[in-house]
Short mmCIF file of C-alpha atoms and ligand atoms in Angstrom, two decimals:
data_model
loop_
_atom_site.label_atom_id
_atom_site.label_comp_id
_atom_site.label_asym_id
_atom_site.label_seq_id
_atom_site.Cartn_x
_atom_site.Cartn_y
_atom_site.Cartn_z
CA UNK A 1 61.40 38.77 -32.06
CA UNK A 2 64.39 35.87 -31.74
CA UNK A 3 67.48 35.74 -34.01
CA UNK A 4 69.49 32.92 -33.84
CA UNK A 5 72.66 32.00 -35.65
CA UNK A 6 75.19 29.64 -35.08
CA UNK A 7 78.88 30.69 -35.30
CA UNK A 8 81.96 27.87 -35.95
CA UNK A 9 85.10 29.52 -34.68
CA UNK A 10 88.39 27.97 -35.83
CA UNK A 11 91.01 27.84 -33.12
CA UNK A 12 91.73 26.35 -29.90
CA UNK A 13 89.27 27.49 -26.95
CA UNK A 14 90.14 26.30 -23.70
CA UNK A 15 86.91 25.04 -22.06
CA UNK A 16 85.82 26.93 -18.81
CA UNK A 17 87.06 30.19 -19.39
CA UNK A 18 84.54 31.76 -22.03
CA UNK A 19 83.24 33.64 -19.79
CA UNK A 20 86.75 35.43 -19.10
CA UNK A 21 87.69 35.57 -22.91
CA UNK A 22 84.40 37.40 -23.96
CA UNK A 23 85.50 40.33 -23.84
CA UNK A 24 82.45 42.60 -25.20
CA UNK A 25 79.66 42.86 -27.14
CA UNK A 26 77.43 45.10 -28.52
CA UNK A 27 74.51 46.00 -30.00
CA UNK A 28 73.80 48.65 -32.26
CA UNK A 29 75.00 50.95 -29.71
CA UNK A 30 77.92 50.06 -28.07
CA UNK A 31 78.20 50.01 -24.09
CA UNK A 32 81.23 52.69 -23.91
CA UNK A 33 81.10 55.06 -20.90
CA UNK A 34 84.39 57.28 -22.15
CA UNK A 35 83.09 61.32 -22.43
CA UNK A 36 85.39 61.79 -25.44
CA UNK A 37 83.27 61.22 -28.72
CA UNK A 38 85.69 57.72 -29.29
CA UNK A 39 85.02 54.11 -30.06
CA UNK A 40 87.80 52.20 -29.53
CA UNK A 41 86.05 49.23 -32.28
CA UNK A 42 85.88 51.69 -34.94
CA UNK A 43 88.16 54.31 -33.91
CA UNK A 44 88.26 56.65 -37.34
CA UNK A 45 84.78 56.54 -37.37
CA UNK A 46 82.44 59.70 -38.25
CA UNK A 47 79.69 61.39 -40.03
CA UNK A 48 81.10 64.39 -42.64
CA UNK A 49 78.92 66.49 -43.64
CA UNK A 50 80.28 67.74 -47.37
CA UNK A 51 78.63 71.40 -47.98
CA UNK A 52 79.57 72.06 -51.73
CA UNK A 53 78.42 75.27 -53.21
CA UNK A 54 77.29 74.39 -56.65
CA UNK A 55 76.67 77.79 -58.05
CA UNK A 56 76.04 81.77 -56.94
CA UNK A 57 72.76 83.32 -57.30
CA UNK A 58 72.31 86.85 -57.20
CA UNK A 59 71.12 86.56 -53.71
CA UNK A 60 73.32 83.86 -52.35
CA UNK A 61 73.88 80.36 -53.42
CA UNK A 62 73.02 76.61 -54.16
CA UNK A 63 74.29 73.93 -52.08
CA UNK A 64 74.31 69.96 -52.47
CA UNK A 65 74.95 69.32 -48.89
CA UNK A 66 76.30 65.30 -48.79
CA UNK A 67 76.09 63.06 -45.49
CA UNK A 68 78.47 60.22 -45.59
CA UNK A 69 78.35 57.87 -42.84
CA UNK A 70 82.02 56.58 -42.08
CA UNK A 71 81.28 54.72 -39.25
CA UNK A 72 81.84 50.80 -39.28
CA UNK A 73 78.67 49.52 -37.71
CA UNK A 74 76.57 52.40 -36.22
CA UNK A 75 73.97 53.19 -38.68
CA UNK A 76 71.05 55.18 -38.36
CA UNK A 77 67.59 53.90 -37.88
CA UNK A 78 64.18 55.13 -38.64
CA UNK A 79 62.61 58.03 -37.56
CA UNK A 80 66.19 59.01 -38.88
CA UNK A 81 68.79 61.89 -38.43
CA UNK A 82 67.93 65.75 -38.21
CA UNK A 83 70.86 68.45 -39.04
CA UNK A 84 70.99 71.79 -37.30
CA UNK A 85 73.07 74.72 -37.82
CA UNK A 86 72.89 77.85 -36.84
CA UNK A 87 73.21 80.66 -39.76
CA UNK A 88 76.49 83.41 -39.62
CA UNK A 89 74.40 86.13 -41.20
CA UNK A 90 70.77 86.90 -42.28
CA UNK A 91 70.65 84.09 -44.78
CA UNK A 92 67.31 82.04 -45.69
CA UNK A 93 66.27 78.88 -47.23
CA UNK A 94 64.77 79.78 -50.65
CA UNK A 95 64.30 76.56 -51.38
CA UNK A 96 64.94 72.56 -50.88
CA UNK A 97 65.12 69.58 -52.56
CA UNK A 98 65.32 66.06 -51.13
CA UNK A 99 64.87 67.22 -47.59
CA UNK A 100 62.65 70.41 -45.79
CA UNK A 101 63.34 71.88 -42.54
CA UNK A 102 61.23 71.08 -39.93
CA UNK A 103 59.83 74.89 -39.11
CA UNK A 104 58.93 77.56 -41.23
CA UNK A 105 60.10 80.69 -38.66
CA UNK A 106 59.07 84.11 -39.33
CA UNK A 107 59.04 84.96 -43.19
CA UNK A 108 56.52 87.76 -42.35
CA UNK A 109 59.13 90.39 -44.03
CA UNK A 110 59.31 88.69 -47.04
CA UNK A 111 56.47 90.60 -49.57
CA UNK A 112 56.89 88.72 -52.40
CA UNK A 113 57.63 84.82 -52.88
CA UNK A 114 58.21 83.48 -49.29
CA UNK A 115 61.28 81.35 -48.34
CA UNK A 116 60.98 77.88 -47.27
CA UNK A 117 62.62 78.69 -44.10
CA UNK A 118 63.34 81.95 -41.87
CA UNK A 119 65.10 80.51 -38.59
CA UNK A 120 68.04 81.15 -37.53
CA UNK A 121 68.53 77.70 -36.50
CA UNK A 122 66.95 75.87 -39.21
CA UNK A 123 66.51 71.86 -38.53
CA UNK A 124 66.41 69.98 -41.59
CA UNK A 125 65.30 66.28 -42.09
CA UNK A 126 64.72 63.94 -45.01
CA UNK A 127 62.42 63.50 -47.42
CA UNK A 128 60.29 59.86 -47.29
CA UNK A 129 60.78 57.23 -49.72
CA UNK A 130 58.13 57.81 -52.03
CA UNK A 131 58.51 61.34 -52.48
CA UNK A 132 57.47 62.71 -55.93
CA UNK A 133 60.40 62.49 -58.49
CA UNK A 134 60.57 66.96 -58.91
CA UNK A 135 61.40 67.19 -55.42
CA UNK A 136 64.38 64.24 -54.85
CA UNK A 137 68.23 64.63 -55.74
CA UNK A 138 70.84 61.85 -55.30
CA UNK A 139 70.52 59.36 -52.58
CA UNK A 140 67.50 61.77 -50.30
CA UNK A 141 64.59 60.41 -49.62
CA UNK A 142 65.27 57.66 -47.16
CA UNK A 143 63.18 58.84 -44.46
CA UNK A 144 66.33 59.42 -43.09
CA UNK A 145 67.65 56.11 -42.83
CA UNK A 146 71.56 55.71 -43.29
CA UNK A 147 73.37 52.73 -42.77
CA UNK A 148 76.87 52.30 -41.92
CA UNK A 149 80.02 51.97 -44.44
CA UNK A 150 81.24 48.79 -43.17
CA UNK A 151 77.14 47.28 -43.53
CA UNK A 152 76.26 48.77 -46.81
CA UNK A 153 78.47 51.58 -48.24
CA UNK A 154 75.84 51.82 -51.02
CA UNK A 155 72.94 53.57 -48.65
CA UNK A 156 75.59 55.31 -46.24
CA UNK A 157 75.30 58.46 -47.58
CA UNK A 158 72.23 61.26 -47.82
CA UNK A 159 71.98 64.11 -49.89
CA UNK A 160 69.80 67.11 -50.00
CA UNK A 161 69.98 70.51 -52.12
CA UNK A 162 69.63 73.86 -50.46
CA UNK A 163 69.31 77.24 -52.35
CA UNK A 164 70.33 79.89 -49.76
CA UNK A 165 69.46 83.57 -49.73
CA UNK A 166 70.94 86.80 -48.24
CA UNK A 167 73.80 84.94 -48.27
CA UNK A 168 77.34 86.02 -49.58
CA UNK A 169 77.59 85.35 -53.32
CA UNK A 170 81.15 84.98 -53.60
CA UNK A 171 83.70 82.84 -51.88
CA UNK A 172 84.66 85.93 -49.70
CA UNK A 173 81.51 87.49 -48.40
CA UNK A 174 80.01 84.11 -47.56
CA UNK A 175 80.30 82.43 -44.49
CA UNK A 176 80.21 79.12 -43.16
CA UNK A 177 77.05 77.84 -40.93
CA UNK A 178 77.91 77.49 -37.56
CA UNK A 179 77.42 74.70 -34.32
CA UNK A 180 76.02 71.73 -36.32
CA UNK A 181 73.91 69.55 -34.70
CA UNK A 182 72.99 65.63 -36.14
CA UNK A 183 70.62 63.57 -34.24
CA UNK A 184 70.09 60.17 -34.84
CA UNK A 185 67.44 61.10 -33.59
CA UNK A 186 68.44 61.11 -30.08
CA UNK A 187 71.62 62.71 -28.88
CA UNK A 188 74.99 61.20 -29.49
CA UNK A 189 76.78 62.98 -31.84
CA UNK A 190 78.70 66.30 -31.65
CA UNK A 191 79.91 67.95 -34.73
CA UNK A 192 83.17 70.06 -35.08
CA UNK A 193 82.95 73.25 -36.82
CA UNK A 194 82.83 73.54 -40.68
CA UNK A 195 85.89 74.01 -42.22
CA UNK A 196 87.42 74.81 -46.09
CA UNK A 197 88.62 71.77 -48.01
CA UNK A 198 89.36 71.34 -51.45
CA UNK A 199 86.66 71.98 -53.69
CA UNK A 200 84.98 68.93 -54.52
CA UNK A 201 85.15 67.68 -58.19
CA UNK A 202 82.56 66.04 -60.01
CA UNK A 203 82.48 63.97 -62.86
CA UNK A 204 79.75 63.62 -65.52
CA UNK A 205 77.70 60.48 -66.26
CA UNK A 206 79.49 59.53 -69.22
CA UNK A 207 82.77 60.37 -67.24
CA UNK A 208 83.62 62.95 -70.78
CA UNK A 209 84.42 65.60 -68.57
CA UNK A 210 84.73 67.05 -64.64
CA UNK A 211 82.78 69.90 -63.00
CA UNK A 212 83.90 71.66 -59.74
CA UNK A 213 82.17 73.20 -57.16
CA UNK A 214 82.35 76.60 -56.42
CA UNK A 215 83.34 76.14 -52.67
CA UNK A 216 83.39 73.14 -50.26
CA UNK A 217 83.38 73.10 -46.82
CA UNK A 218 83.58 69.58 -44.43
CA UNK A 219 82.06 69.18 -41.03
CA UNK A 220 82.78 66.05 -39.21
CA UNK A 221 80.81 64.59 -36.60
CA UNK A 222 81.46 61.95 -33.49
CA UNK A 223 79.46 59.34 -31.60
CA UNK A 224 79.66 59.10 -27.99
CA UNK A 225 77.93 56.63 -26.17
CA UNK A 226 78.30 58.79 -23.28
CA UNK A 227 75.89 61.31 -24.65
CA UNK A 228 73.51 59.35 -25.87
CA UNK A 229 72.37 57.53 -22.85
CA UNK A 230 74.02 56.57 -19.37
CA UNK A 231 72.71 53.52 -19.15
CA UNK A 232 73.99 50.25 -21.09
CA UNK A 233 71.01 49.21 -23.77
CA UNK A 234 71.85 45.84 -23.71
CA UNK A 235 73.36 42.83 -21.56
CA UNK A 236 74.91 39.82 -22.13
CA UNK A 237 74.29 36.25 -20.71
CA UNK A 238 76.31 33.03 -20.66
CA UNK A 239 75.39 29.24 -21.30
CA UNK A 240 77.82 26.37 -22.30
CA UNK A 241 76.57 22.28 -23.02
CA UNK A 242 78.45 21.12 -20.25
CA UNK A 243 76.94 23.00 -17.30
CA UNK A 244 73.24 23.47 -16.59
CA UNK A 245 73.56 26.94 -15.07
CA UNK A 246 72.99 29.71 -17.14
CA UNK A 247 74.35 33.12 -16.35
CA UNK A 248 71.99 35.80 -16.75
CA UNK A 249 72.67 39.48 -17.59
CA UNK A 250 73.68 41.26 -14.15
CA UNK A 251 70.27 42.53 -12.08
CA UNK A 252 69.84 46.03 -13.16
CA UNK A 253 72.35 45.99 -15.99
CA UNK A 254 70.58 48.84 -17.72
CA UNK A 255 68.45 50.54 -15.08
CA UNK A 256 66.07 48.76 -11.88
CA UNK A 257 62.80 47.64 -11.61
CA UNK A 258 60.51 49.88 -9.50
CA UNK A 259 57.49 47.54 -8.52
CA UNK A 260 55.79 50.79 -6.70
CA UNK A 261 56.31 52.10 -10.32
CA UNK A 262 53.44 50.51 -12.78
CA UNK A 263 54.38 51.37 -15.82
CA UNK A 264 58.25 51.63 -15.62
CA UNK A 265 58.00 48.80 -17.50
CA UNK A 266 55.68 45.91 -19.00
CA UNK A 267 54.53 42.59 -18.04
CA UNK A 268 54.19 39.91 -20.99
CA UNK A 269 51.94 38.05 -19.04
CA UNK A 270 49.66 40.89 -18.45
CA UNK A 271 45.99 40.05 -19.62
CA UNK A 272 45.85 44.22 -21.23
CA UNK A 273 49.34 43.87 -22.74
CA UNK A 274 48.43 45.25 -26.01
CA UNK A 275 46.05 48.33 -24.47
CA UNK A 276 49.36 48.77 -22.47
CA UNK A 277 51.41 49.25 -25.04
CA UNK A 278 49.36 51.23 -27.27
CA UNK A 279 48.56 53.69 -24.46
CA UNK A 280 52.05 54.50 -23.57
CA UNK A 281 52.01 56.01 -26.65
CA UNK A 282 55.00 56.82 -29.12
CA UNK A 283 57.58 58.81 -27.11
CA UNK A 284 59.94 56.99 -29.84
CA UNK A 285 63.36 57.37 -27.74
CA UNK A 286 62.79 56.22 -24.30
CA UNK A 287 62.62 52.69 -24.66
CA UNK A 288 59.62 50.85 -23.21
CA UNK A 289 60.55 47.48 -21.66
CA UNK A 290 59.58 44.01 -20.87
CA UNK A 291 59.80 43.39 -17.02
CA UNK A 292 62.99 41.62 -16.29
CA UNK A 293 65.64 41.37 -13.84
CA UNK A 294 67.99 43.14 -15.88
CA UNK A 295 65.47 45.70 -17.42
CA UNK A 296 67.60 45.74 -21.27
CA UNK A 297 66.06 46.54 -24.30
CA UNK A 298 67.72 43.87 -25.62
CA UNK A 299 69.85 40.55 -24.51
CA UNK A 300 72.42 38.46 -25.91
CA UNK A 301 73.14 35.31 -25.54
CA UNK A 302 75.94 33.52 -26.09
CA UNK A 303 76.27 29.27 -25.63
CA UNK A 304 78.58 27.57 -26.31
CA UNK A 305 77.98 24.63 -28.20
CA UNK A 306 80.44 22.44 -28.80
CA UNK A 307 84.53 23.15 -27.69
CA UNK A 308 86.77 20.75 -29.06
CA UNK A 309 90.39 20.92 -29.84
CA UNK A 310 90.31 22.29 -33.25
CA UNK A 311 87.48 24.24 -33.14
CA UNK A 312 84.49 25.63 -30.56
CA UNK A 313 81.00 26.57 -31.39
CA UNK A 314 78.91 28.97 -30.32
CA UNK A 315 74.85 30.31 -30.74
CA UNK A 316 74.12 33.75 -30.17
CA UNK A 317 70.70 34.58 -29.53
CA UNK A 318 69.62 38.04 -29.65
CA UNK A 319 65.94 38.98 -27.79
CA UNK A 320 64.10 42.15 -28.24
CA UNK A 321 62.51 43.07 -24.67
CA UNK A 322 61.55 46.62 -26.25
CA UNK A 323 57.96 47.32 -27.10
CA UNK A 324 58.84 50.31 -29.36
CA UNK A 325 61.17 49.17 -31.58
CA UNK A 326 61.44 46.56 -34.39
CA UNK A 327 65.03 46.32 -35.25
CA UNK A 328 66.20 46.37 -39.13
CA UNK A 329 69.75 46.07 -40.80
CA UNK A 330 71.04 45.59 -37.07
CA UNK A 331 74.31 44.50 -36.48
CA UNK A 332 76.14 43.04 -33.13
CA UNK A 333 79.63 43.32 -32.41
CA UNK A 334 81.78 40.79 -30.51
CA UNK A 335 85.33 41.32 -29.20
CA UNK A 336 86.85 37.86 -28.92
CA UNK A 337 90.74 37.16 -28.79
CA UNK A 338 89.53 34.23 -31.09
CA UNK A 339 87.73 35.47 -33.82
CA UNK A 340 90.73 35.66 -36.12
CA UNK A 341 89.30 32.71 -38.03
CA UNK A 342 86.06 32.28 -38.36
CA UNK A 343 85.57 29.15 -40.30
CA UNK A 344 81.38 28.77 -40.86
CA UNK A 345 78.82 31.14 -39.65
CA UNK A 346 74.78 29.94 -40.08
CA UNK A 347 72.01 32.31 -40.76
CA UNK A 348 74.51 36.22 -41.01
CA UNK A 349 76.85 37.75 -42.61
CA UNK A 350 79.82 38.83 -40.85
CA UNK A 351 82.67 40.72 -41.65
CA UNK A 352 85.86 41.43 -39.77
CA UNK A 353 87.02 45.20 -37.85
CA UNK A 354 90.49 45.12 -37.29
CA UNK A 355 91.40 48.51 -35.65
CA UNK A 356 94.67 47.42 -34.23
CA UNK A 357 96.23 44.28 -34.07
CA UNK A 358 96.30 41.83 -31.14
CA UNK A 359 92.36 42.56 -30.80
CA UNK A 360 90.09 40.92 -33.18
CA UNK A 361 86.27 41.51 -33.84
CA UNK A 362 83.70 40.77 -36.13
CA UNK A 363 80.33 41.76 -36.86
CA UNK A 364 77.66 40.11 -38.18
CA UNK A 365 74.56 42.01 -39.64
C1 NAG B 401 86.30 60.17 -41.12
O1 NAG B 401 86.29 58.85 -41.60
C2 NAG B 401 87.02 58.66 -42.81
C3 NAG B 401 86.83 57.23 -43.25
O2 NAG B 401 87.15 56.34 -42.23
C4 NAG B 401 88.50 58.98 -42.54
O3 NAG B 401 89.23 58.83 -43.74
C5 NAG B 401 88.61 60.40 -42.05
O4 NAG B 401 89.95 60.67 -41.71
C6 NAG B 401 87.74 60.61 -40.82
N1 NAG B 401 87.77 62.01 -40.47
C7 NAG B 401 88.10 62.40 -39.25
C8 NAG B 401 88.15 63.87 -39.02
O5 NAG B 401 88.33 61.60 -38.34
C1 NAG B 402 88.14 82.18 -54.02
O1 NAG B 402 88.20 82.26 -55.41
C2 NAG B 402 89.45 82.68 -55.92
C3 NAG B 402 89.37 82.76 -57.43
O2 NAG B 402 88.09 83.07 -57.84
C4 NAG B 402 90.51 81.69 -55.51
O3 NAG B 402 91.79 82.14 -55.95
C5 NAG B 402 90.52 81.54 -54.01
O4 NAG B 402 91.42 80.53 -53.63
C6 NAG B 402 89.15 81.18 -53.51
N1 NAG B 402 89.14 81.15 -52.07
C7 NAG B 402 88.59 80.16 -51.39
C8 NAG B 402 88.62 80.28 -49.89
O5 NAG B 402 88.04 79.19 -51.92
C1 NAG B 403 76.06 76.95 -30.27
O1 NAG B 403 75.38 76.02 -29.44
C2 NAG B 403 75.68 76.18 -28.07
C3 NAG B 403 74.98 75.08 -27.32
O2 NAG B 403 73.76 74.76 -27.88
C4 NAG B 403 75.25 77.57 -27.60
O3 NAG B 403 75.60 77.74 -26.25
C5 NAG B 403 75.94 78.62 -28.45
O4 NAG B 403 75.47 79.89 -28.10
C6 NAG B 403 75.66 78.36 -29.91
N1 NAG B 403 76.41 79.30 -30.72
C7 NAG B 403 75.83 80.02 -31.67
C8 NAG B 403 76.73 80.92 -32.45
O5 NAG B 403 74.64 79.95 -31.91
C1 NAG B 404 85.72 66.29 -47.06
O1 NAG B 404 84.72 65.29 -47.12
C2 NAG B 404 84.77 64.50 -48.30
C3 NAG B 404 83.59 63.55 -48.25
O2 NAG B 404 83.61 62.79 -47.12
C4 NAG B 404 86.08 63.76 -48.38
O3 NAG B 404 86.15 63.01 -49.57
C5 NAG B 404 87.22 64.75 -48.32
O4 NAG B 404 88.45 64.06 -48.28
C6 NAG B 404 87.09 65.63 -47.09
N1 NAG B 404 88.15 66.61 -47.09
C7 NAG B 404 88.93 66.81 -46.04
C8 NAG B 404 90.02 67.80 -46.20
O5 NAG B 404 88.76 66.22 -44.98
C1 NAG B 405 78.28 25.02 -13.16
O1 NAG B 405 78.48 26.45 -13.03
C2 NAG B 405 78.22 26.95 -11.73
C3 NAG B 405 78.32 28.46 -11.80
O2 NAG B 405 79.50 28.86 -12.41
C4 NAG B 405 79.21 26.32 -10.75
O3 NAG B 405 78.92 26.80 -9.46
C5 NAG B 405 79.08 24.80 -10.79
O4 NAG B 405 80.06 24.20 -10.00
C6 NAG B 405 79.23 24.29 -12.23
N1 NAG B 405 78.93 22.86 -12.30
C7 NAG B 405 79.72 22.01 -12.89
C8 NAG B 405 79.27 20.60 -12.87
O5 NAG B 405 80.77 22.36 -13.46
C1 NAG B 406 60.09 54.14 -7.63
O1 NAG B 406 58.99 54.93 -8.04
C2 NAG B 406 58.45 55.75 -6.99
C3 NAG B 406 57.20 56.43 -7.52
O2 NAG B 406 57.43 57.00 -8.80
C4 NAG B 406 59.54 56.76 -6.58
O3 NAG B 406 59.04 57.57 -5.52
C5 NAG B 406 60.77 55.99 -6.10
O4 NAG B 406 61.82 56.89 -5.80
C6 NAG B 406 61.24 55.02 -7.18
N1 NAG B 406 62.32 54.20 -6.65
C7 NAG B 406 63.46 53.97 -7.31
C8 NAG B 406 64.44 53.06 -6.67
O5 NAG B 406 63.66 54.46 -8.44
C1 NAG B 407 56.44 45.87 -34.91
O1 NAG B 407 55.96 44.92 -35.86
C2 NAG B 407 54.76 44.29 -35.47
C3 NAG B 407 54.43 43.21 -36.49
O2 NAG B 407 54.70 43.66 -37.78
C4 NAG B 407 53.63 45.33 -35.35
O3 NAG B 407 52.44 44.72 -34.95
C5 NAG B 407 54.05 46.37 -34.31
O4 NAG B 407 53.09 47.41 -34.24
C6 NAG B 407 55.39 46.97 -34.66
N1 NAG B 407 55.83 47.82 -33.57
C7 NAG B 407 56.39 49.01 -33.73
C8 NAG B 407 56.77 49.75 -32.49
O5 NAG B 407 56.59 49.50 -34.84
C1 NAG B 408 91.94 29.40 -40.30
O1 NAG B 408 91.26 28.16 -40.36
C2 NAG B 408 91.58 27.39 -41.49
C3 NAG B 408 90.71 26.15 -41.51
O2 NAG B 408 90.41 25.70 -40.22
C4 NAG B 408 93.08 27.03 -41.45
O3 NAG B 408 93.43 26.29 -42.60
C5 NAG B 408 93.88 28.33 -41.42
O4 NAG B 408 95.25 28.03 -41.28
C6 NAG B 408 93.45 29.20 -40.25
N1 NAG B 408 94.12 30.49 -40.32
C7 NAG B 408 94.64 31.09 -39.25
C8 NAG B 408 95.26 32.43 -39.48
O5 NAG B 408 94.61 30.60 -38.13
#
């Protein structure tokens, strides 16, 4: 439930005004309240969606369609993502590998063999790890799991195959899905519409010679915090070695206790706290809470060990008040005018963001 680590910071930190100098921090979702679909930390980042016609049938075509995850630190957690489009024309899902849309629809006009999906609006999502080997491609299968660039370019990017019918079967006649939807799996992200790029090229295995696809279109896609929830999901409190007061996370940071409410949130002391949990059931996105003043999923803390001359020390401790999730491959990010130099760091990894000068950040994972 506790992580602890213990950050050295090179550079001079004048003692007293921490409080002022911390300038932000986040976890896993940052606590931005802008409407445009823009994070100031990681301000290039996005999802693209690479659809790359592979080859015409006589009914349509086959697709590899590619997720990459551009973003610096905001991966994707389980349950996972979901992709939606809507469809220009008629066209069906014959058939998928490494992913499988959530809903059949109605196939009922189909006589013979029967598509995998009818909709309209189909909503695809990945395959589990553990799938058998006939029915994976290229980096599927990760139960829909993708992490970011900056954490681990090497699982940042998801890949399923789609063989679409009563489609357009040349680069003319067919026509580009349209309104995109990714959840992750809440809401969050808004996609732009596809558009034409260069066709993507690939190269063999033993890199002898290239292949191209037929057709590529890109759609990218932007995180808001905005849309994904109004409230803040987590809160920050202060503690240094040379005063006993500790300050806590503001009262109602992310949202208020209701005491005429029961089960707005959870008391660890209760003598059912396990029946408690276990009958609120699974509604995965809403978060279910330990009582506290400040009602956060989670809290970090930040002390402030040692501040000397040539160098202050601080340990961040994160806490997990949410009944619902375990947290993997998280990260936290801290804005701090001195994080330039970090000198040691205990227990993480960290590495640096440097959007624009004058403004350093670092995240540690
Ligand atoms: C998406 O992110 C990549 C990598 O940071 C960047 O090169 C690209 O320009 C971005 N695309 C858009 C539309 O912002
Ligand atoms: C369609 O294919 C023709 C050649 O087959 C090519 O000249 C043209 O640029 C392609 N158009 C698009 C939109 O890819
Ligand atoms: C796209 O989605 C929006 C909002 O969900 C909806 O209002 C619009 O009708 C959709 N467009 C198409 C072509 O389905
Ligand atoms: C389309 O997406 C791919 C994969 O992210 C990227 O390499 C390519 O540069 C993009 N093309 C354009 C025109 O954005
Ligand atoms: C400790 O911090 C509190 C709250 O900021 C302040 O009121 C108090 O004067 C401080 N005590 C000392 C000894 O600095
Ligand atoms: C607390 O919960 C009660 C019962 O659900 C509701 O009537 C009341 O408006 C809530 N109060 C606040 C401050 O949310
Ligand atoms: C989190 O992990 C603990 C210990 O492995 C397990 O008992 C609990 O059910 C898990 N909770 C969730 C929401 O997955
Ligand atoms: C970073 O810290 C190291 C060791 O404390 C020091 O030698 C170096 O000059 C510092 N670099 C900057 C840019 O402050």
């Amino acid at each position: 439930m506790e992580h602890t680590m213990l950050p050295a910071i090179g550079s001079v930190f004048p003692r007293g005004v921490f409080a002022a100098l911390l300038l932000m921090l986040l976890f896993s979702f940052s606590t931005f309240t802008s409407i445009e679909a823009y994070d100031p930390l990681d301000p290039t980042g996005n999802i693209t969606i690479k659809w790359d016609v592979i080859s015409w049938t006589p009914d349509g075509y086959v697709a590899v369609v590619t997720m990459y995850n551009f973003q610096q630190y905001r991966h994707i957690q389980a349950p996972g993502w979901s992709l939606g489009w809507t469809w220009a024309k008629k066209e069906v899902i014959w058939n998928m590998m490494g992913a499988q849309t959530t809903e059949q629809g109605d196939c009922s006009k189909f006589k013979a063999g029967i598509p995998h999906c009818c909709k309209k609006d189909p909503t695809v999502v990945d395959l589990l790890p553990g799938t058998p080997y006939n029915q994976q491609i290229a980096n599927c299968c990760k139960g829909g799991v993708l992490n970011s660039w900056g954490q681990d370019p090497s699982n940042a990017v998801s890949s399923f195959q789609i063989s679409v019918g009563s489609a357009g079967t040349t680069n003319k006649t067919v026509k580009m899905p349209k309104n995109f939807t990714l959840k992750a799996p809440g809401p969050g992200y808004t996609c732009g519409p596809a558009k034409v790029v260069k066709p993507t090229v690939f190269i063999t295995n033993d890199k002898r010679r290239t292949t191209q696809a037929m057709m590529t279109w890109n759609i990218t896609c932007t995180y808001s915090q905005f849309l994904a929830q109004k409230a803040p999901s987590c809160c920050v409190s202060l503690s240094s070695f040379y005063n006993d007061t500790v300050v806590n996370c503001p009262t109602c940071t992310c949202g208020c206790r209701n005491k005429t409410e029961p089960g707005s949130c959870v008391d660890p002391n209760s003598p059912h706290l396990a029946s408690v949990v276990s009958a609120s059931g699974k509604t995965a996105n809403t978060p279910l809470v330990q009582c506290t003043s400040h009602m956060c999923p989670i809290r970090v803390h930040w002390h402030v060990k040692l501040n000397y001359k040539e160098y202050w020390r601080v340990k961040i401790t994160i806490t997990n008040f949410n009944y619902r999730m375990n947290y993997s491959q998280w990260n936290l990010v801290v804005q701090h005018p001195n994080l330039d130099n970090i000198t040691q760091l205990f227990s993480f990894n960290y590495k640096s963001l440097n959007p624009y000068e004058g403004l350093s950040k670092f995240y540690l994972s």
